[in-house]
Amino acid sequence: MSMVIASYQTHLPIRVSLHPLQQVPTKLSFLRITPQTSLVLKCRQNRHFTDLTKTQDDGIPVEDVTILARFKSRHNYIRVLEVSRKADHPFAGSRLLLLDGPGNIHSISFLFKLLTNTYFDVFATLPPILPPGPIGVLGFGAGSAARLILELYPEVVIHGWELDPSVIDVGRKYFSLAKLEREHSPRLFIYIGNALNASCKNGFAGILVDLFSKGSLLPELQDPALWEKMSKSLRKGGRIMVNVGGSCVEAENKMRDGKIVMEESLKAMEQVFGNKLHVLNLGNRKDDSSLALTGDFPEPDAWKKALPRSLRDYIDLWTPYSA
């Protein structure tokens, strides 16, 4: 499905620093824009945007934001925003793909830089600790994770699944996905369909899971049977890295509490992977937003050495999972 990334909506605005060691968004959310408001970056699994006055810190004045597309598809309420390069904000010069009622940011790209200072950068640390073979991206969105990995690792092949064909169309039109496909045609394959049925001949070397719908992790991710099935789609030594959300996520269904859903997903993973499960916490609080990694933890120094310098600090944030 799309980076059907959940939304992170907090009810109180906070000051946000996007330094990789502190505030890496796992999800972003967007609420309606009115002429008298600004977009404010907030914390919830990633950061979000919501309506506040122009005096709020971290706000993007509405005059610095252009709506490039806005329509409803079969699966999503799709919006594409462009933030002016002149904006005094970490997202200056970016394009954002917003989906679902809460307006989750499912993809981000910058005009003049590759890294995003979001959890997509953490996803980009996975290839060096995998055996040879393709990587599956479950929840492709407009291709933010794929773009990073294809540019940083010339040998990697990616198979991506996206439920909504309109999201892929938007990616090609507004996020240079068509160019990415042309430049990496032997290494990038995109499928329209249910990501939970993803498979690859001889198995995946690694799988990135970013599956949200209506502002919440898919319910299937709270079922150990899903993780058992997914583990069997890996080749020997393969790993799974998952955006598991957190307390910053605000679902359309108020009964789907982000922290509880995250905990249930991690417990389901633990039943399958046991002590071979690590968690990386992002945000201001421990449970704001998290990613999970399966398999024996790699030797940290060797992992760092295989990464671009700008990604190495993430490695020290991983800790063994404990319920």
Short mmCIF file of C-alpha atoms in Angstrom, two decimals:
data_model
loop_
_atom_site.label_atom_id
_atom_site.label_comp_id
_atom_site.label_asym_id
_atom_site.label_seq_id
_atom_site.Cartn_x
_atom_site.Cartn_y
_atom_site.Cartn_z
CA MET A 1 0.00 0.00 0.00
CA SER A 2 1.11 3.50 -0.03
CA MET A 3 3.53 4.63 2.48
CA VAL A 4 0.25 4.55 3.87
CA ILE A 5 1.93 6.16 6.58
CA ALA A 6 -0.10 7.11 9.51
CA SER A 7 -0.63 10.60 10.64
CA TYR A 8 1.02 12.05 13.64
CA GLN A 9 -1.17 14.59 15.20
CA THR A 10 -0.44 16.18 18.47
CA HIS A 11 -2.81 18.56 20.08
CA LEU A 12 -0.18 20.98 21.31
CA PRO A 13 2.42 22.52 19.01
CA ILE A 14 6.03 21.93 19.95
CA ARG A 15 9.36 23.29 18.87
CA VAL A 16 10.97 20.81 16.50
CA SER A 17 14.61 20.21 15.73
CA LEU A 18 15.15 17.78 12.87
CA HIS A 19 18.67 16.78 13.83
CA PRO A 20 18.95 13.06 13.15
CA LEU A 21 19.69 12.25 16.76
CA GLN A 22 16.64 13.98 18.10
CA GLN A 23 13.59 14.70 16.01
CA VAL A 24 13.20 12.42 13.03
CA PRO A 25 9.60 12.42 11.86
CA THR A 26 7.99 9.08 11.27
CA LYS A 27 4.85 10.54 10.11
CA LEU A 28 3.47 13.87 9.30
CA SER A 29 0.01 15.14 9.26
CA PHE A 30 -1.80 18.03 7.67
CA LEU A 31 -5.05 19.75 8.51
CA ARG A 32 -7.01 22.31 6.53
CA ILE A 33 -5.36 25.54 5.45
CA THR A 34 -7.18 28.82 5.76
CA PRO A 35 -5.94 32.23 4.60
CA GLN A 36 -5.29 33.41 8.13
CA THR A 37 -3.32 30.40 9.31
CA SER A 38 0.08 28.91 8.90
CA LEU A 39 1.18 25.34 8.65
CA VAL A 40 2.80 24.22 11.86
CA LEU A 41 5.14 21.29 12.19
CA LYS A 42 4.10 19.16 15.12
CA CYS A 43 5.03 15.88 16.65
CA ARG A 44 2.99 12.75 16.28
CA GLN A 45 4.59 9.79 14.64
CA ASN A 46 6.33 12.13 12.40
CA ARG A 47 5.61 15.70 12.43
CA HIS A 48 2.38 17.14 11.22
CA PHE A 49 0.90 20.30 10.10
CA THR A 50 -2.11 21.88 11.67
CA ASP A 51 -3.86 25.23 11.77
CA LEU A 52 -2.37 27.69 14.21
CA THR A 53 -1.77 31.39 14.18
CA LYS A 54 1.16 32.92 12.37
CA THR A 55 2.82 33.64 15.68
CA GLN A 56 3.38 29.94 16.42
CA ASP A 57 6.91 28.60 16.24
CA ASP A 58 7.78 26.30 13.33
CA GLY A 59 4.83 27.57 11.30
CA ILE A 60 4.99 27.74 7.52
CA PRO A 61 3.12 30.87 6.42
CA VAL A 62 0.37 29.90 4.03
CA GLU A 63 1.85 32.21 1.38
CA ASP A 64 4.91 29.91 1.34
CA VAL A 65 2.80 26.85 0.45
CA THR A 66 1.34 26.03 -2.95
CA ILE A 67 -1.26 23.30 -3.42
CA LEU A 68 -0.27 21.52 -6.64
CA ALA A 69 -2.97 18.86 -6.57
CA ARG A 70 -6.02 17.98 -4.50
CA PHE A 71 -8.52 15.23 -5.31
CA LYS A 72 -10.11 12.05 -4.01
CA SER A 73 -9.14 8.67 -5.39
CA ARG A 74 -10.76 5.34 -4.66
CA HIS A 75 -8.52 4.87 -1.62
CA ASN A 76 -7.29 8.30 -0.53
CA TYR A 77 -7.86 12.00 -0.26
CA ILE A 78 -4.71 13.12 -2.09
CA ARG A 79 -2.98 16.47 -1.74
CA VAL A 80 0.40 17.58 -3.05
CA LEU A 81 1.99 20.64 -1.44
CA GLU A 82 5.08 22.58 -2.43
CA VAL A 83 6.90 24.58 0.23
CA SER A 84 8.73 27.66 -1.01
CA ARG A 85 12.53 27.60 -0.93
CA LYS A 86 12.29 30.97 0.82
CA ALA A 87 10.32 29.58 3.76
CA ASP A 88 12.11 29.70 7.10
CA HIS A 89 11.44 26.04 7.82
CA PRO A 90 13.22 22.65 7.58
CA PHE A 91 10.82 21.68 4.78
CA ALA A 92 11.70 24.70 2.62
CA GLY A 93 12.08 23.62 -0.97
CA SER A 94 10.17 20.38 -0.53
CA ARG A 95 7.15 18.70 -2.01
CA LEU A 96 4.85 16.77 0.30
CA LEU A 97 2.33 14.05 -0.48
CA LEU A 98 -0.60 14.06 1.95
CA LEU A 99 -3.13 11.24 2.15
CA ASP A 100 -6.20 10.29 4.14
CA GLY A 101 -8.55 12.42 6.20
CA PRO A 102 -5.96 13.44 8.81
CA GLY A 103 -3.61 14.42 5.97
CA ASN A 104 -0.66 12.18 6.66
CA ILE A 105 2.54 12.95 4.80
CA HIS A 106 3.36 9.80 2.90
CA SER A 107 6.23 11.10 0.80
CA ILE A 108 8.64 14.02 0.77
CA SER A 109 11.25 15.17 -1.70
CA PHE A 110 13.56 18.15 -1.87
CA LEU A 111 14.68 19.94 -5.01
CA PHE A 112 18.36 20.25 -4.13
CA LYS A 113 19.12 17.54 -1.59
CA LEU A 114 18.66 13.80 -1.27
CA LEU A 115 18.30 13.16 2.46
CA THR A 116 15.03 14.17 4.10
CA ASN A 117 15.77 14.35 7.86
CA THR A 118 12.79 12.02 8.34
CA TYR A 119 12.41 8.31 9.04
CA PHE A 120 12.97 7.65 5.34
CA ASP A 121 16.64 8.27 6.09
CA VAL A 122 16.55 5.51 8.71
CA PHE A 123 15.09 3.17 6.09
CA ALA A 124 18.11 4.03 3.94
CA THR A 125 20.45 2.48 6.52
CA LEU A 126 19.11 -1.03 5.89
CA PRO A 127 20.89 -2.21 2.68
CA PRO A 128 24.42 -2.59 4.13
CA ILE A 129 23.24 -5.20 6.66
CA LEU A 130 21.42 -7.39 4.16
CA PRO A 131 22.52 -10.37 2.10
CA PRO A 132 22.60 -9.93 -1.69
CA GLY A 133 19.15 -9.71 -3.23
CA PRO A 134 16.16 -7.44 -3.80
CA ILE A 135 14.47 -5.21 -1.24
CA GLY A 136 10.70 -5.06 -0.97
CA VAL A 137 9.08 -1.71 -0.13
CA LEU A 138 5.59 -2.34 1.23
CA GLY A 139 3.85 1.01 1.11
CA PHE A 140 5.66 2.70 -1.78
CA GLY A 141 3.93 6.09 -1.80
CA ALA A 142 5.63 8.47 -4.24
CA GLY A 143 8.95 6.67 -3.78
CA SER A 144 10.79 8.55 -1.02
CA ALA A 145 12.48 5.46 0.44
CA ALA A 146 13.20 3.97 -2.98
CA ARG A 147 14.83 7.19 -4.21
CA LEU A 148 17.24 7.29 -1.29
CA ILE A 149 18.24 3.66 -1.59
CA LEU A 150 18.64 3.65 -5.38
CA GLU A 151 20.84 6.74 -5.26
CA LEU A 152 22.98 5.59 -2.32
CA TYR A 153 23.41 1.93 -3.27
CA PRO A 154 24.01 1.37 -7.00
CA GLU A 155 23.72 -2.42 -6.70
CA VAL A 156 20.34 -2.62 -4.95
CA VAL A 157 17.15 -3.76 -6.71
CA ILE A 158 13.80 -2.58 -5.33
CA HIS A 159 10.33 -4.09 -5.71
CA GLY A 160 7.66 -1.70 -4.41
CA TRP A 161 3.96 -2.24 -3.71
CA GLU A 162 1.34 0.52 -3.65
CA LEU A 163 -2.40 -0.06 -3.29
CA ASP A 164 -3.56 3.18 -4.90
CA PRO A 165 -2.63 3.71 -8.58
CA SER A 166 -3.42 7.40 -8.20
CA VAL A 167 -0.57 7.72 -5.68
CA ILE A 168 1.85 6.31 -8.25
CA ASP A 169 0.46 8.69 -10.89
CA VAL A 170 1.04 11.62 -8.52
CA GLY A 171 4.53 10.35 -7.77
CA ARG A 172 5.37 10.32 -11.46
CA LYS A 173 3.94 13.78 -12.08
CA TYR A 174 5.10 15.70 -9.01
CA PHE A 175 7.88 13.69 -7.33
CA SER A 176 10.11 12.75 -10.28
CA LEU A 177 9.15 9.09 -9.96
CA ALA A 178 8.95 8.73 -13.75
CA LYS A 179 12.54 9.99 -13.99
CA LEU A 180 13.60 7.60 -11.24
CA GLU A 181 12.03 4.70 -13.14
CA ARG A 182 13.82 5.68 -16.35
CA GLU A 183 17.20 6.12 -14.72
CA HIS A 184 16.97 2.91 -12.71
CA SER A 185 14.77 0.76 -14.95
CA PRO A 186 16.74 -2.45 -14.34
CA ARG A 187 16.57 -1.91 -10.56
CA LEU A 188 13.09 -0.55 -9.81
CA PHE A 189 9.83 -2.46 -10.17
CA ILE A 190 6.48 -1.06 -9.00
CA TYR A 191 3.34 -3.13 -8.49
CA ILE A 192 -0.21 -1.95 -7.89
CA GLY A 193 -1.89 -4.18 -5.34
CA ASN A 194 -2.06 -5.41 -1.77
CA ALA A 195 1.40 -5.22 -0.24
CA LEU A 196 0.52 -7.97 2.23
CA ASN A 197 0.67 -10.40 -0.69
CA ALA A 198 4.11 -9.26 -1.84
CA SER A 199 6.51 -11.99 -2.91
CA CYS A 200 9.72 -12.36 -4.86
CA LYS A 201 11.40 -15.35 -6.49
CA ASN A 202 14.01 -16.76 -4.09
CA GLY A 203 12.86 -14.33 -1.40
CA PHE A 204 13.66 -10.78 -0.37
CA ALA A 205 16.99 -9.79 1.12
CA GLY A 206 15.13 -7.13 3.09
CA ILE A 207 11.66 -5.68 3.49
CA LEU A 208 10.67 -2.13 4.42
CA VAL A 209 7.18 -1.96 5.91
CA ASP A 210 5.35 1.38 5.98
CA LEU A 211 1.71 0.35 5.93
CA PHE A 212 -0.86 2.74 7.31
CA SER A 213 -4.48 3.40 6.40
CA LYS A 214 -6.84 6.05 7.73
CA GLY A 215 -4.15 7.31 10.07
CA SER A 216 -3.30 3.98 11.70
CA LEU A 217 -1.08 0.97 11.19
CA LEU A 218 -2.91 -1.73 9.28
CA PRO A 219 -4.70 -4.07 11.73
CA GLU A 220 -2.96 -7.05 10.12
CA LEU A 221 0.34 -5.85 11.60
CA GLN A 222 -0.96 -6.66 15.08
CA ASP A 223 -1.32 -10.34 14.08
CA PRO A 224 1.72 -12.64 14.60
CA ALA A 225 0.52 -14.71 11.61
CA LEU A 226 1.32 -11.80 9.30
CA TRP A 227 4.88 -11.54 10.59
CA GLU A 228 5.32 -15.30 10.34
CA LYS A 229 4.20 -15.13 6.72
CA MET A 230 6.47 -12.17 5.99
CA SER A 231 9.49 -13.83 7.63
CA LYS A 232 9.05 -16.77 5.25
CA SER A 233 9.33 -14.40 2.28
CA LEU A 234 12.91 -13.52 3.31
CA ARG A 235 16.00 -15.30 2.05
CA LYS A 236 18.60 -16.53 4.55
CA GLY A 237 19.97 -13.61 6.60
CA GLY A 238 17.19 -11.28 5.46
CA ARG A 239 15.71 -8.58 7.70
CA ILE A 240 12.58 -6.49 8.05
CA MET A 241 12.53 -2.82 9.07
CA VAL A 242 9.14 -1.43 10.06
CA ASN A 243 7.62 1.95 10.76
CA VAL A 244 5.46 0.98 13.75
CA GLY A 245 4.12 4.43 14.54
CA GLY A 246 3.60 5.60 18.11
CA SER A 247 1.73 7.99 20.37
CA CYS A 248 2.10 10.76 17.81
CA VAL A 249 -0.28 8.94 15.47
CA GLU A 250 -3.88 10.09 15.46
CA ALA A 251 -6.16 7.80 13.50
CA GLU A 252 -9.48 8.64 11.93
CA ASN A 253 -10.91 6.01 14.26
CA LYS A 254 -10.34 7.45 17.75
CA MET A 255 -10.33 3.91 19.16
CA ARG A 256 -7.08 3.21 17.30
CA ASP A 257 -4.70 4.84 19.80
CA GLY A 258 -1.27 5.21 18.20
CA LYS A 259 0.74 4.08 21.23
CA ILE A 260 -1.44 1.05 21.87
CA VAL A 261 -1.38 0.01 18.22
CA MET A 262 2.41 0.38 18.17
CA GLU A 263 2.76 -1.79 21.29
CA GLU A 264 0.43 -4.44 19.92
CA SER A 265 2.39 -4.53 16.66
CA LEU A 266 5.72 -4.91 18.47
CA LYS A 267 4.33 -7.67 20.68
CA ALA A 268 3.09 -9.50 17.60
CA MET A 269 6.55 -9.19 16.06
CA GLU A 270 8.20 -10.42 19.26
CA GLN A 271 6.14 -13.62 19.13
CA VAL A 272 7.77 -14.40 15.80
CA PHE A 273 11.27 -12.90 16.13
CA GLY A 274 11.85 -13.31 19.88
CA ASN A 275 14.93 -11.49 21.12
CA LYS A 276 15.99 -10.74 17.56
CA LEU A 277 13.98 -7.53 17.59
CA HIS A 278 15.32 -4.00 18.09
CA VAL A 279 13.54 -0.65 18.29
CA LEU A 280 14.59 2.87 17.37
CA ASN A 281 12.59 5.60 19.10
CA LEU A 282 12.13 9.00 17.51
CA GLY A 283 10.54 12.19 18.77
CA ASN A 284 10.45 13.99 22.09
CA ARG A 285 9.20 11.07 24.13
CA LYS A 286 10.17 7.41 24.04
CA ASP A 287 6.86 6.31 22.56
CA ASP A 288 6.30 9.21 20.15
CA SER A 289 7.32 7.24 17.09
CA SER A 290 9.33 4.09 16.51
CA LEU A 291 10.87 1.81 13.94
CA ALA A 292 11.57 -1.90 14.43
CA LEU A 293 14.35 -4.09 13.02
CA THR A 294 14.48 -7.89 12.94
CA GLY A 295 17.48 -10.23 13.09
CA ASP A 296 20.66 -10.37 15.14
CA PHE A 297 21.88 -6.84 15.72
CA PRO A 298 24.76 -6.02 13.34
CA GLU A 299 28.21 -5.03 14.56
CA PRO A 300 27.69 -1.25 14.98
CA ASP A 301 31.07 -0.01 13.77
CA ALA A 302 30.96 -2.14 10.63
CA TRP A 303 27.41 -0.95 9.93
CA LYS A 304 28.40 2.69 10.36
CA LYS A 305 31.44 2.30 8.13
CA ALA A 306 29.21 1.06 5.31
CA LEU A 307 26.95 4.12 5.53
CA PRO A 308 27.29 7.72 4.34
CA ARG A 309 28.53 9.83 7.22
CA SER A 310 25.22 11.68 7.46
CA LEU A 311 23.36 8.46 8.32
CA ARG A 312 25.73 6.95 10.88
CA ASP A 313 24.29 8.56 14.01
CA TYR A 314 21.06 6.60 13.63
CA ILE A 315 22.80 3.33 14.45
CA ASP A 316 23.37 4.30 18.09
CA LEU A 317 19.62 4.85 18.59
CA TRP A 318 18.68 1.18 18.27
CA THR A 319 17.95 -0.73 21.50
CA PRO A 320 16.72 -4.30 22.18
CA TYR A 321 12.94 -4.50 22.34
CA SER A 322 11.39 -5.14 25.74
CA ALA A 323 7.65 -5.14 26.34
#
